[in-house]
Amino acid sequence: MMDPFLGEIVMFAGNFAPRGWAFCDGQLMAISQNTALFSILGTTYGGDGRTTFALPDLRGRAAIHPGTGPGLSNYRLGQRGGVETVTLNQLQIPSHSHIAIPSTSGGTANINATAVLHADSTGATNDPTDKFPANVPNAGPSQVKAYGSNADITMNAGAVTVTGTVDLGTIPAPTIGNTGGNQWHTNIQPFECVNFIIAMVGTFPSRN
């Protein structure tokens, strides 16, 4: 088997890093002991660039190629992004509407009305208590009886006009409460874990 390129990353199904390899777990390496590898990685993945540099950290992350794919965003070498969970905010949920139904448990209304009623009989008394306007007086001017005891006359439709106003008061504005649980949801594709390892020794890659 040919020696790997220095800095080459491969997947390894074992639970250890073979000799000459290291896990891609973001660990800091001493520049003084790994000058060749530092010349390839630099501080792209971390470190202070004076005494340390970092290996790529692929723990829980998917590796992508840098650059701009067709119709995609631009990503630079060493850039990290993405989240495991997402909680949607108001700007992200689909546009929708709610039906608002005012809640009422009954009420009262005051009605002021005017009407004209009269009895069909001749007048029987001048006392208006519990009586109705008479259809005709009882006799001559000195014996006028203005009120009768019955209100059983049948009149043509529209003969009696009732007018009035109804005060409904103020209808309270409906309250639309929030719904939902504000819970996050996972944002992870199906996966299976294997180790990513990087060659710490090997052939120094030529640029041409």
Coordinates of C-alpha atoms in Angstrom, one line a residue:
M1 CA 0.0 0.0 0.0
M2 CA 1.3 3.4 -0.9
D3 CA 2.1 5.9 1.8
P4 CA -0.7 8.4 2.3
F5 CA -0.3 12.1 1.5
L6 CA 0.5 14.1 4.6
G7 CA -2.8 15.7 5.7
E8 CA -4.9 13.2 3.8
I9 CA -8.2 12.4 5.5
V10 CA -9.9 8.9 5.3
M11 CA -12.7 7.1 7.1
F12 CA -11.7 4.3 9.4
A13 CA -14.1 1.8 11.0
G14 CA -12.0 0.9 14.0
N15 CA -12.2 2.5 17.4
F16 CA -8.6 3.7 17.4
A17 CA -6.4 5.8 15.2
P18 CA -3.6 3.7 13.5
R19 CA 0.0 4.5 13.9
G20 CA 0.9 7.7 11.9
W21 CA -2.7 8.9 11.9
A22 CA -4.8 11.0 14.3
F23 CA -8.5 11.5 14.8
C24 CA -10.1 14.5 13.2
D25 CA -11.3 15.8 16.5
G26 CA -10.0 19.4 16.5
Q27 CA -7.0 18.6 18.8
L28 CA -4.2 21.2 19.0
M29 CA -0.8 20.1 17.8
A30 CA 2.6 21.6 18.5
I31 CA 4.0 23.3 15.5
S32 CA 7.6 22.4 16.5
Q33 CA 6.8 18.7 16.3
N34 CA 4.7 18.8 13.2
T35 CA 6.2 21.4 11.0
A36 CA 5.5 19.6 7.7
L37 CA 1.8 19.2 8.5
F38 CA 1.5 22.7 9.8
S39 CA 2.9 24.0 6.4
I40 CA -0.1 22.3 4.8
L41 CA -2.9 23.1 7.3
G42 CA -1.7 26.3 8.8
T43 CA -4.3 27.8 11.2
T44 CA -7.2 27.0 8.8
Y45 CA -8.8 24.8 11.5
G46 CA -7.6 26.7 14.6
G47 CA -4.5 27.3 16.8
D48 CA -2.6 30.4 17.4
G49 CA -0.1 30.0 14.5
R50 CA 2.8 30.6 16.9
T51 CA 3.1 27.4 18.9
T52 CA 0.0 25.4 18.0
F53 CA -2.3 24.6 15.1
A54 CA -5.5 22.5 15.1
L55 CA -6.6 19.4 13.2
P56 CA -10.0 19.5 11.4
D57 CA -12.9 18.7 13.8
L58 CA -15.4 16.4 12.1
R59 CA -17.1 15.3 15.3
G60 CA -20.8 15.4 14.6
R61 CA -20.2 17.3 11.3
A62 CA -20.6 16.4 7.7
A63 CA -17.6 17.4 5.4
I64 CA -18.3 19.5 2.3
H65 CA -16.1 20.9 -0.4
P66 CA -15.3 24.6 -0.3
G67 CA -16.5 26.9 -3.0
T68 CA -19.9 27.8 -4.5
G69 CA -22.0 25.0 -6.0
P70 CA -24.6 25.7 -8.7
G71 CA -27.4 27.7 -7.0
L72 CA -25.7 27.3 -3.6
S73 CA -23.9 29.5 -1.1
N74 CA -20.2 30.0 -0.9
Y75 CA -18.2 28.2 1.7
R76 CA -14.5 28.7 2.6
L77 CA -12.0 26.1 3.7
G78 CA -12.3 25.4 7.4
Q79 CA -15.7 27.1 7.8
R80 CA -18.2 25.6 10.1
G81 CA -22.0 26.0 10.1
G82 CA -25.3 24.4 10.7
V83 CA -27.2 23.5 13.8
E84 CA -28.6 20.3 15.2
T85 CA -32.0 21.7 16.3
V86 CA -34.2 24.5 15.0
T87 CA -37.1 26.4 16.6
L88 CA -39.2 28.2 14.0
N89 CA -39.9 31.9 14.6
Q90 CA -42.8 34.0 13.4
L91 CA -41.1 34.9 10.1
Q92 CA -40.5 31.2 9.2
I93 CA -43.9 29.7 9.8
P94 CA -46.3 29.5 6.8
S95 CA -48.7 32.4 6.3
H96 CA -52.1 31.6 7.8
S97 CA -55.2 33.2 9.4
H98 CA -57.3 32.6 12.5
I99 CA -61.1 32.9 12.9
A100 CA -62.0 35.2 15.7
I101 CA -65.3 34.5 17.4
P102 CA -66.3 36.9 20.3
S103 CA -67.3 34.9 23.4
T104 CA -70.6 36.2 24.9
S105 CA -72.7 34.7 27.7
G106 CA -75.8 36.8 27.2
G107 CA -76.6 40.4 27.8
T108 CA -79.4 43.0 28.0
A109 CA -80.6 45.7 25.6
N110 CA -82.9 48.7 26.2
I111 CA -85.5 49.3 23.6
N112 CA -87.4 52.6 23.4
A113 CA -90.5 52.3 21.2
T114 CA -93.7 54.3 20.5
A115 CA -97.0 52.6 19.4
V116 CA -100.7 53.6 19.0
L117 CA -103.4 51.1 20.2
H118 CA -107.1 51.5 20.8
A119 CA -110.0 49.3 21.8
D120 CA -112.8 48.3 19.5
S121 CA -115.5 49.1 22.1
T122 CA -117.0 52.4 23.1
G123 CA -115.5 54.2 26.0
A124 CA -116.3 53.0 29.5
T125 CA -114.3 55.1 31.8
N126 CA -112.1 58.2 32.1
D127 CA -109.6 56.4 34.3
P128 CA -106.6 55.3 32.1
T129 CA -105.3 52.8 34.6
D130 CA -104.9 49.4 32.8
K131 CA -107.1 50.6 30.0
F132 CA -106.8 51.3 26.2
P133 CA -107.8 54.3 24.2
A134 CA -111.5 53.8 23.2
N135 CA -112.7 53.4 19.6
V136 CA -115.6 55.9 20.1
P137 CA -116.8 57.9 23.1
N138 CA -119.8 56.6 25.1
A139 CA -122.1 59.6 24.5
G140 CA -122.3 63.3 24.1
P141 CA -119.7 65.9 25.1
S142 CA -120.6 65.8 28.8
Q143 CA -120.4 62.0 29.0
V144 CA -117.2 61.2 27.0
K145 CA -115.6 58.0 28.1
A146 CA -112.1 58.0 26.6
Y147 CA -111.0 54.5 27.7
G148 CA -112.1 50.9 27.1
S149 CA -111.2 47.6 28.8
N150 CA -110.4 45.5 25.7
A151 CA -107.7 45.7 23.1
D152 CA -109.1 43.1 20.6
I153 CA -109.3 45.2 17.5
T154 CA -107.8 43.7 14.3
M155 CA -106.1 46.3 12.1
N156 CA -104.8 46.2 8.6
A157 CA -101.1 45.4 8.1
G158 CA -99.1 48.6 8.5
A159 CA -101.8 50.4 10.5
V160 CA -99.6 50.4 13.6
T161 CA -96.1 51.7 13.3
V162 CA -93.5 51.0 16.0
T163 CA -90.2 52.8 15.9
G164 CA -87.4 52.5 18.4
T165 CA -83.7 52.3 19.0
V166 CA -81.6 49.5 20.5
D167 CA -78.5 50.1 22.5
L168 CA -76.2 47.1 22.3
G169 CA -73.4 48.8 24.1
T170 CA -69.8 48.0 23.3
I171 CA -68.9 44.5 21.9
P172 CA -65.5 43.5 23.4
A173 CA -62.8 42.8 20.9
P174 CA -62.0 39.1 20.6
T175 CA -58.7 37.8 22.0
I176 CA -56.7 35.4 19.8
G177 CA -54.4 33.4 22.0
N178 CA -51.1 31.9 21.1
T179 CA -50.9 28.2 20.2
G180 CA -48.0 25.8 19.9
G181 CA -45.4 24.6 22.3
N182 CA -42.3 26.6 21.2
Q183 CA -40.4 23.3 21.0
W184 CA -37.4 22.7 18.8
H185 CA -37.2 20.0 16.2
T186 CA -34.2 18.0 15.0
N187 CA -32.4 19.2 11.8
I188 CA -30.2 16.1 11.2
Q189 CA -30.1 13.8 8.3
P190 CA -30.0 10.0 8.9
F191 CA -26.4 9.1 9.8
E192 CA -24.0 6.4 11.0
C193 CA -20.8 7.3 12.9
V194 CA -17.4 6.2 11.7
N195 CA -14.0 7.7 12.5
F196 CA -12.3 10.2 10.3
I197 CA -8.5 10.1 10.6
I198 CA -5.8 12.4 9.2
A199 CA -2.3 11.3 8.1
M200 CA 0.3 12.7 10.4
V201 CA 3.2 11.2 8.4
G202 CA 3.4 10.4 4.8
T203 CA 4.4 11.8 1.4
F204 CA 4.5 15.6 1.3
P205 CA 2.0 16.5 -1.5
S206 CA 3.5 18.3 -4.5
R207 CA 1.5 21.2 -5.9
N208 CA 2.3 20.3 -9.6

